[in-house]
Amino acid sequence: VQDGNVSFTITLTTPACPLKNQIESEAAAAVKAIPGVKNVSVNFDSNVPTDSRLMGKLNIGVRNAIAVASGKGGVGKSTMSTNLAISLALEGARVGLLDADVYGPNIPIMMGIHDRPRARDNKIIPPEAYGVKLMSMGFLIDPSEAVIWRGPMIHSAIRQFLEDVNWGNLDYLVVDLPPGTGDASLSLAQSLSLTGAVIVTTPQKVALSDVVRGVKMFQQLNVPILGVIENMSYFVAPDTGKRYDIFGHGGGADMARQVGVEFLGEVPLEPTVREGGDEGQPIVVRDPSSPAAQAIREIAQKIAAAVSVQHLGPAGGFQSDPVLKVLN
């Protein structure tokens, strides 16, 4: 406080807080109402809670692990994983992306990284792109080589990706799972206590029916469901602006209500999403003003908020580092 000028810092539980602007506005208004205050400057910091269930599982500095899954292939799960991870990083979070889809490791292509990772002190140094640390089976095998593994080998590979990679300290580790309910999901749940899971679907019935199976699998594994994303929800013709519900409408929201989980939002079908994925430029960085990019950024904020509020406090599984504040 100096000559009527007040500056203070608000510590949030996530840098991706969707209410940041509202908090800033209301806090500034409240302080400015104090007699003698002329100008107010609001700054933000973050202290992301740590999921205590992760502590003791593996010797890695990950505060929260978020799985991105789908009941079937072809719904854009890896596209969502990539863009969600980058979106969290753009908000200021420390983020890693683990490509656990060992049968179809596409994340390196989508992130535009093709070089093999280096090793230092018996640890793999994960490549980094767009502020996200990345590890994938795609770095270790020839692109034309088929991965024909049984469950124990998948379990071993995923555990190595967790333990033998120098992830550093991460606020969020986003894990791109293979489609369906197979060995990789089980191995991950056994190796790492997931903070929560996000399920990606498309509007048509054949995809939505698989959402129920995915939700039930995570419930059986005691993994909280953070919500459902409906990808390829609609297409807007660039010449007329008319909306077309190519795969149906509202199915994702209806299914989320039926299974009792949050509907995180719709992501429209846009050619630039596919183009960005093919060229190693995910949509949130290739065309950040596009409707798809804006929708994904909002969904990432909702996921971060859901992680922060889930089981928060002594009764839950989260804890924050102690913060000492001096109030005058």
Short mmCIF file of C-alpha atoms in Angstrom, two decimals:
data_model
loop_
_atom_site.label_atom_id
_atom_site.label_comp_id
_atom_site.label_asym_id
_atom_site.label_seq_id
_atom_site.Cartn_x
_atom_site.Cartn_y
_atom_site.Cartn_z
CA VAL A 1 0.00 0.00 0.00
CA GLN A 2 1.49 3.35 -1.02
CA ASP A 3 -0.19 6.73 -1.54
CA GLY A 4 -3.56 5.14 -2.09
CA ASN A 5 -2.19 2.55 -4.49
CA VAL A 6 -2.91 -1.02 -3.40
CA SER A 7 -1.30 -4.13 -4.84
CA PHE A 8 -1.99 -7.68 -3.66
CA THR A 9 -1.68 -11.28 -4.82
CA ILE A 10 -4.39 -13.94 -4.91
CA THR A 11 -3.19 -17.55 -4.80
CA LEU A 12 -5.41 -19.88 -6.84
CA THR A 13 -5.57 -23.67 -6.73
CA THR A 14 -4.88 -23.75 -10.47
CA PRO A 15 -3.47 -21.25 -12.96
CA ALA A 16 -6.26 -22.39 -15.30
CA CYS A 17 -9.04 -21.17 -13.00
CA PRO A 18 -12.12 -20.38 -15.16
CA LEU A 19 -13.26 -17.75 -12.63
CA LYS A 20 -10.01 -15.77 -12.65
CA ASN A 21 -11.51 -12.70 -14.35
CA GLN A 22 -14.53 -12.69 -12.04
CA ILE A 23 -12.34 -13.05 -8.96
CA GLU A 24 -10.10 -10.21 -10.14
CA SER A 25 -13.04 -7.91 -10.81
CA GLU A 26 -14.82 -8.57 -7.51
CA ALA A 27 -11.63 -8.40 -5.42
CA ALA A 28 -10.57 -5.13 -7.04
CA ALA A 29 -14.03 -3.64 -6.50
CA ALA A 30 -14.07 -4.66 -2.83
CA VAL A 31 -10.65 -3.14 -2.13
CA LYS A 32 -11.37 0.00 -4.12
CA ALA A 33 -14.43 0.60 -1.94
CA ILE A 34 -12.13 1.12 1.07
CA PRO A 35 -11.74 4.85 1.87
CA GLY A 36 -8.43 6.24 0.70
CA VAL A 37 -7.81 3.63 -1.96
CA LYS A 38 -7.27 5.16 -5.39
CA ASN A 39 -5.83 2.43 -7.57
CA VAL A 40 -5.87 -1.35 -7.24
CA SER A 41 -3.53 -3.87 -8.85
CA VAL A 42 -4.46 -7.56 -8.57
CA ASN A 43 -1.82 -10.21 -9.21
CA PHE A 44 -2.27 -13.96 -9.35
CA ASP A 45 -0.21 -16.91 -8.21
CA SER A 46 -1.13 -20.59 -8.05
CA ASN A 47 -0.54 -23.51 -5.69
CA VAL A 48 -1.93 -26.60 -7.41
CA PRO A 49 -3.13 -29.19 -4.86
CA THR A 50 -1.32 -32.53 -4.78
CA ASP A 51 -3.34 -35.72 -5.02
CA SER A 52 -2.06 -37.50 -1.92
CA ARG A 53 -3.03 -40.84 -3.45
CA LEU A 54 -0.11 -40.40 -5.85
CA MET A 55 2.35 -40.03 -3.00
CA GLY A 56 4.18 -43.27 -2.33
CA LYS A 57 2.95 -44.91 -5.53
CA LEU A 58 5.87 -43.86 -7.71
CA ASN A 59 8.89 -41.69 -7.10
CA ILE A 60 7.85 -38.98 -9.55
CA GLY A 61 7.03 -35.32 -8.98
CA VAL A 62 3.51 -35.38 -10.39
CA ARG A 63 0.79 -33.58 -8.46
CA ASN A 64 -2.17 -34.81 -10.51
CA ALA A 65 -2.60 -37.49 -13.19
CA ILE A 66 -5.49 -37.09 -15.63
CA ALA A 67 -6.41 -39.90 -18.03
CA VAL A 68 -8.07 -39.10 -21.36
CA ALA A 69 -10.00 -42.11 -22.61
CA SER A 70 -12.62 -43.18 -25.14
CA GLY A 71 -14.87 -46.17 -25.50
CA LYS A 72 -13.94 -46.59 -29.17
CA GLY A 73 -11.36 -45.37 -31.65
CA GLY A 74 -11.79 -42.53 -34.11
CA VAL A 75 -13.46 -40.02 -31.79
CA GLY A 76 -10.45 -37.68 -31.52
CA LYS A 77 -9.15 -38.78 -28.13
CA SER A 78 -5.47 -38.15 -28.93
CA THR A 79 -6.37 -34.80 -30.47
CA MET A 80 -8.11 -33.84 -27.25
CA SER A 81 -5.23 -35.11 -25.09
CA THR A 82 -2.72 -33.05 -27.03
CA ASN A 83 -4.73 -29.84 -27.07
CA LEU A 84 -5.83 -30.15 -23.44
CA ALA A 85 -2.23 -30.58 -22.30
CA ILE A 86 -1.10 -27.55 -24.29
CA SER A 87 -4.09 -25.53 -23.03
CA LEU A 88 -3.11 -26.20 -19.42
CA ALA A 89 0.48 -25.20 -20.21
CA LEU A 90 -0.72 -21.98 -21.86
CA GLU A 91 -2.47 -21.11 -18.60
CA GLY A 92 0.87 -21.36 -16.80
CA ALA A 93 0.73 -24.92 -15.44
CA ARG A 94 3.64 -27.38 -15.52
CA VAL A 95 2.37 -30.16 -17.76
CA GLY A 96 3.49 -33.54 -19.07
CA LEU A 97 1.81 -35.70 -21.70
CA LEU A 98 2.21 -39.48 -21.57
CA ASP A 99 1.19 -41.33 -24.72
CA ALA A 100 0.01 -44.63 -23.22
CA ASP A 101 -1.63 -45.69 -26.48
CA VAL A 102 1.17 -48.18 -27.13
CA TYR A 103 -0.63 -49.75 -30.12
CA GLY A 104 -1.15 -46.45 -31.93
CA PRO A 105 1.28 -43.83 -30.59
CA ASN A 106 0.27 -40.77 -32.61
CA ILE A 107 1.14 -38.03 -30.13
CA PRO A 108 4.68 -37.40 -31.51
CA ILE A 109 3.21 -36.60 -34.94
CA MET A 110 0.57 -34.31 -33.44
CA MET A 111 3.20 -32.49 -31.36
CA GLY A 112 5.68 -32.26 -34.24
CA ILE A 113 8.49 -34.15 -32.45
CA HIS A 114 10.32 -36.94 -34.24
CA ASP A 115 13.76 -37.19 -32.58
CA ARG A 116 14.52 -39.92 -30.07
CA PRO A 117 14.72 -38.69 -26.47
CA ARG A 118 18.11 -38.40 -24.75
CA ALA A 119 19.16 -40.05 -21.50
CA ARG A 120 20.97 -38.55 -18.52
CA ASP A 121 21.84 -40.17 -15.18
CA ASN A 122 19.94 -43.33 -16.15
CA LYS A 123 16.79 -41.31 -16.81
CA ILE A 124 15.08 -40.50 -20.10
CA ILE A 125 14.83 -36.76 -20.75
CA PRO A 126 11.39 -36.18 -22.25
CA PRO A 127 11.24 -33.96 -25.35
CA GLU A 128 9.29 -30.75 -24.94
CA ALA A 129 6.97 -28.90 -27.30
CA TYR A 130 4.57 -26.01 -26.70
CA GLY A 131 5.56 -26.04 -23.01
CA VAL A 132 4.59 -29.71 -22.54
CA LYS A 133 6.97 -32.57 -21.67
CA LEU A 134 6.21 -35.65 -23.73
CA MET A 135 6.89 -39.38 -23.69
CA SER A 136 5.60 -41.93 -26.19
CA MET A 137 6.29 -45.39 -27.55
CA GLY A 138 6.41 -43.61 -30.90
CA PHE A 139 9.86 -42.28 -29.99
CA LEU A 140 11.27 -45.77 -29.47
CA ILE A 141 10.01 -47.83 -32.41
CA ASP A 142 10.12 -47.57 -36.18
CA PRO A 143 6.94 -45.88 -37.51
CA SER A 144 6.18 -48.94 -39.64
CA GLU A 145 6.71 -51.41 -36.79
CA ALA A 146 3.66 -53.06 -35.24
CA VAL A 147 3.47 -53.37 -31.45
CA ILE A 148 2.20 -56.88 -30.70
CA TRP A 149 2.32 -57.09 -26.91
CA ARG A 150 0.43 -58.93 -24.24
CA GLY A 151 -0.71 -57.42 -20.96
CA PRO A 152 2.47 -57.92 -18.87
CA MET A 153 4.63 -56.19 -21.49
CA ILE A 154 2.23 -53.24 -21.65
CA HIS A 155 2.26 -52.99 -17.87
CA SER A 156 6.06 -52.97 -17.84
CA ALA A 157 6.30 -50.34 -20.59
CA ILE A 158 3.84 -47.97 -18.91
CA ARG A 159 5.60 -48.32 -15.57
CA GLN A 160 8.92 -47.53 -17.24
CA PHE A 161 7.42 -44.46 -18.91
CA LEU A 162 6.41 -43.29 -15.45
CA GLU A 163 9.48 -44.23 -13.39
CA ASP A 164 12.37 -44.05 -15.87
CA VAL A 165 11.50 -40.66 -17.34
CA ASN A 166 12.73 -37.48 -15.68
CA TRP A 167 9.39 -35.69 -15.62
CA GLY A 168 10.57 -33.13 -13.09
CA ASN A 169 7.84 -31.41 -11.09
CA LEU A 170 4.47 -31.38 -12.86
CA ASP A 171 1.13 -29.89 -11.87
CA TYR A 172 -0.66 -32.18 -14.33
CA LEU A 173 0.33 -35.34 -16.18
CA VAL A 174 -2.16 -35.90 -19.00
CA VAL A 175 -2.27 -39.56 -20.03
CA ASP A 176 -3.58 -40.49 -23.48
CA LEU A 177 -5.02 -44.01 -23.11
CA PRO A 178 -5.74 -46.49 -25.90
CA PRO A 179 -9.42 -46.69 -26.92
CA GLY A 180 -11.57 -49.24 -25.14
CA THR A 181 -11.20 -50.91 -21.79
CA GLY A 182 -8.04 -52.98 -22.15
CA ASP A 183 -4.74 -53.73 -20.45
CA ALA A 184 -3.26 -50.23 -20.63
CA SER A 185 -6.04 -48.72 -18.53
CA LEU A 186 -5.75 -51.48 -15.95
CA SER A 187 -1.95 -51.17 -15.85
CA LEU A 188 -2.11 -47.42 -15.39
CA ALA A 189 -4.63 -47.72 -12.56
CA GLN A 190 -2.39 -50.27 -10.85
CA SER A 191 0.81 -48.28 -11.31
CA LEU A 192 -0.52 -44.79 -10.74
CA SER A 193 -3.51 -43.62 -8.72
CA LEU A 194 -5.28 -41.49 -11.30
CA THR A 195 -6.69 -38.21 -10.06
CA GLY A 196 -9.50 -38.51 -12.57
CA ALA A 197 -10.51 -39.48 -16.08
CA VAL A 198 -11.97 -37.53 -18.99
CA ILE A 199 -13.96 -39.46 -21.59
CA VAL A 200 -14.12 -38.32 -25.22
CA THR A 201 -17.03 -39.26 -27.46
CA THR A 202 -18.88 -38.14 -30.57
CA PRO A 203 -22.65 -37.56 -30.83
CA GLN A 204 -23.70 -40.74 -32.65
CA LYS A 205 -25.27 -43.62 -30.73
CA VAL A 206 -22.58 -46.18 -31.56
CA ALA A 207 -19.98 -44.00 -29.82
CA LEU A 208 -22.23 -43.01 -26.93
CA SER A 209 -23.01 -46.61 -26.02
CA ASP A 210 -19.30 -47.12 -25.45
CA VAL A 211 -19.20 -44.17 -23.05
CA VAL A 212 -21.21 -46.17 -20.53
CA ARG A 213 -18.69 -49.00 -20.63
CA GLY A 214 -15.83 -46.57 -20.18
CA VAL A 215 -17.50 -44.89 -17.21
CA LYS A 216 -18.22 -48.22 -15.56
CA MET A 217 -14.63 -49.37 -16.06
CA PHE A 218 -13.22 -46.33 -14.29
CA GLN A 219 -15.82 -46.62 -11.55
CA GLN A 220 -14.74 -50.22 -10.96
CA LEU A 221 -11.14 -49.01 -10.77
CA ASN A 222 -12.18 -46.28 -8.28
CA VAL A 223 -11.09 -43.54 -10.68
CA PRO A 224 -13.26 -40.39 -10.48
CA ILE A 225 -14.83 -39.24 -13.76
CA LEU A 226 -14.05 -35.56 -14.35
CA GLY A 227 -16.46 -35.33 -17.26
CA VAL A 228 -17.38 -36.11 -20.87
CA ILE A 229 -16.24 -34.18 -23.95
CA GLU A 230 -18.31 -34.36 -27.13
CA ASN A 231 -15.95 -33.98 -30.09
CA MET A 232 -17.01 -33.30 -33.69
CA SER A 233 -20.30 -32.01 -32.32
CA TYR A 234 -21.27 -29.94 -35.33
CA PHE A 235 -19.93 -28.33 -38.49
CA VAL A 236 -20.42 -24.70 -39.50
CA ALA A 237 -20.24 -24.11 -43.26
CA PRO A 238 -17.67 -21.34 -43.85
CA ASP A 239 -19.56 -19.91 -46.83
CA THR A 240 -23.05 -19.73 -45.31
CA GLY A 241 -22.48 -19.93 -41.55
CA LYS A 242 -25.12 -22.65 -41.35
CA ARG A 243 -24.68 -25.29 -38.67
CA TYR A 244 -24.88 -28.97 -39.58
CA ASP A 245 -25.19 -31.67 -36.91
CA ILE A 246 -23.46 -34.32 -39.01
CA PHE A 247 -23.29 -36.99 -36.32
CA GLY A 248 -26.43 -36.01 -34.41
CA HIS A 249 -27.02 -33.46 -31.68
CA GLY A 250 -26.96 -33.42 -27.89
CA GLY A 251 -26.04 -37.05 -27.42
CA GLY A 252 -22.97 -36.37 -25.30
CA ALA A 253 -24.82 -34.13 -22.87
CA ASP A 254 -27.70 -36.61 -22.60
CA MET A 255 -25.35 -39.51 -21.95
CA ALA A 256 -23.43 -37.54 -19.32
CA ARG A 257 -26.69 -36.90 -17.49
CA GLN A 258 -27.68 -40.56 -17.71
CA VAL A 259 -24.44 -41.80 -16.15
CA GLY A 260 -24.30 -38.95 -13.64
CA VAL A 261 -21.11 -37.17 -14.73
CA GLU A 262 -20.36 -33.61 -15.83
CA PHE A 263 -20.66 -32.64 -19.47
CA LEU A 264 -17.54 -30.57 -20.15
CA GLY A 265 -18.54 -29.18 -23.53
CA GLU A 266 -18.79 -29.50 -27.30
CA VAL A 267 -15.91 -29.19 -29.76
CA PRO A 268 -16.95 -28.44 -33.35
CA LEU A 269 -15.73 -30.30 -36.41
CA GLU A 270 -13.19 -28.09 -38.20
CA PRO A 271 -10.74 -29.00 -41.00
CA THR A 272 -7.99 -26.98 -39.30
CA VAL A 273 -8.07 -29.36 -36.32
CA ARG A 274 -7.12 -32.26 -38.57
CA GLU A 275 -4.60 -30.18 -40.50
CA GLY A 276 -2.91 -29.02 -37.31
CA GLY A 277 -2.67 -32.56 -35.98
CA ASP A 278 -1.12 -33.82 -39.21
CA GLU A 279 1.42 -31.00 -39.32
CA GLY A 280 2.45 -30.99 -35.67
CA GLN A 281 0.61 -27.76 -34.87
CA PRO A 282 -2.33 -28.48 -32.53
CA ILE A 283 -5.32 -26.23 -33.03
CA VAL A 284 -4.91 -24.27 -29.77
CA VAL A 285 -1.59 -22.91 -31.08
CA ARG A 286 -2.24 -23.07 -34.84
CA ASP A 287 -5.49 -21.09 -34.73
CA PRO A 288 -6.19 -20.03 -31.12
CA SER A 289 -9.14 -17.83 -32.11
CA SER A 290 -11.02 -20.67 -33.83
CA PRO A 291 -14.21 -21.99 -32.20
CA ALA A 292 -12.60 -25.40 -31.66
CA ALA A 293 -9.55 -23.93 -29.93
CA GLN A 294 -11.67 -21.69 -27.72
CA ALA A 295 -13.91 -24.62 -26.77
CA ILE A 296 -10.91 -26.76 -25.83
CA ARG A 297 -9.35 -23.95 -23.75
CA GLU A 298 -12.62 -23.61 -21.81
CA ILE A 299 -12.82 -27.38 -21.29
CA ALA A 300 -9.24 -27.44 -19.99
CA GLN A 301 -10.17 -24.78 -17.44
CA LYS A 302 -13.17 -26.84 -16.32
CA ILE A 303 -10.98 -29.93 -15.91
CA ALA A 304 -8.44 -28.00 -13.85
CA ALA A 305 -11.24 -26.62 -11.68
CA ALA A 306 -12.72 -30.10 -11.22
CA VAL A 307 -9.34 -31.42 -10.10
CA SER A 308 -9.00 -28.57 -7.59
CA VAL A 309 -12.38 -29.00 -5.95
CA GLN A 310 -12.51 -32.80 -5.96
CA HIS A 311 -12.03 -34.14 -2.44
CA LEU A 312 -10.41 -30.85 -1.46
CA GLY A 313 -9.57 -30.59 2.23
CA PRO A 314 -8.94 -33.02 5.10
CA ALA A 315 -11.72 -35.40 4.04
CA GLY A 316 -10.40 -35.77 0.52
CA GLY A 317 -7.32 -36.95 -1.23
CA PHE A 318 -5.70 -33.62 -1.94
CA GLN A 319 -3.31 -31.40 -0.09
CA SER A 320 -1.68 -28.09 -0.92
CA ASP A 321 1.74 -26.90 0.09
CA PRO A 322 1.51 -24.59 3.11
CA VAL A 323 1.42 -20.92 2.21
CA LEU A 324 2.21 -18.21 4.74
CA LYS A 325 0.35 -14.97 4.18
CA VAL A 326 0.93 -11.75 6.11
CA LEU A 327 -2.06 -9.45 6.22
CA ASN A 328 -1.74 -5.81 7.23
#
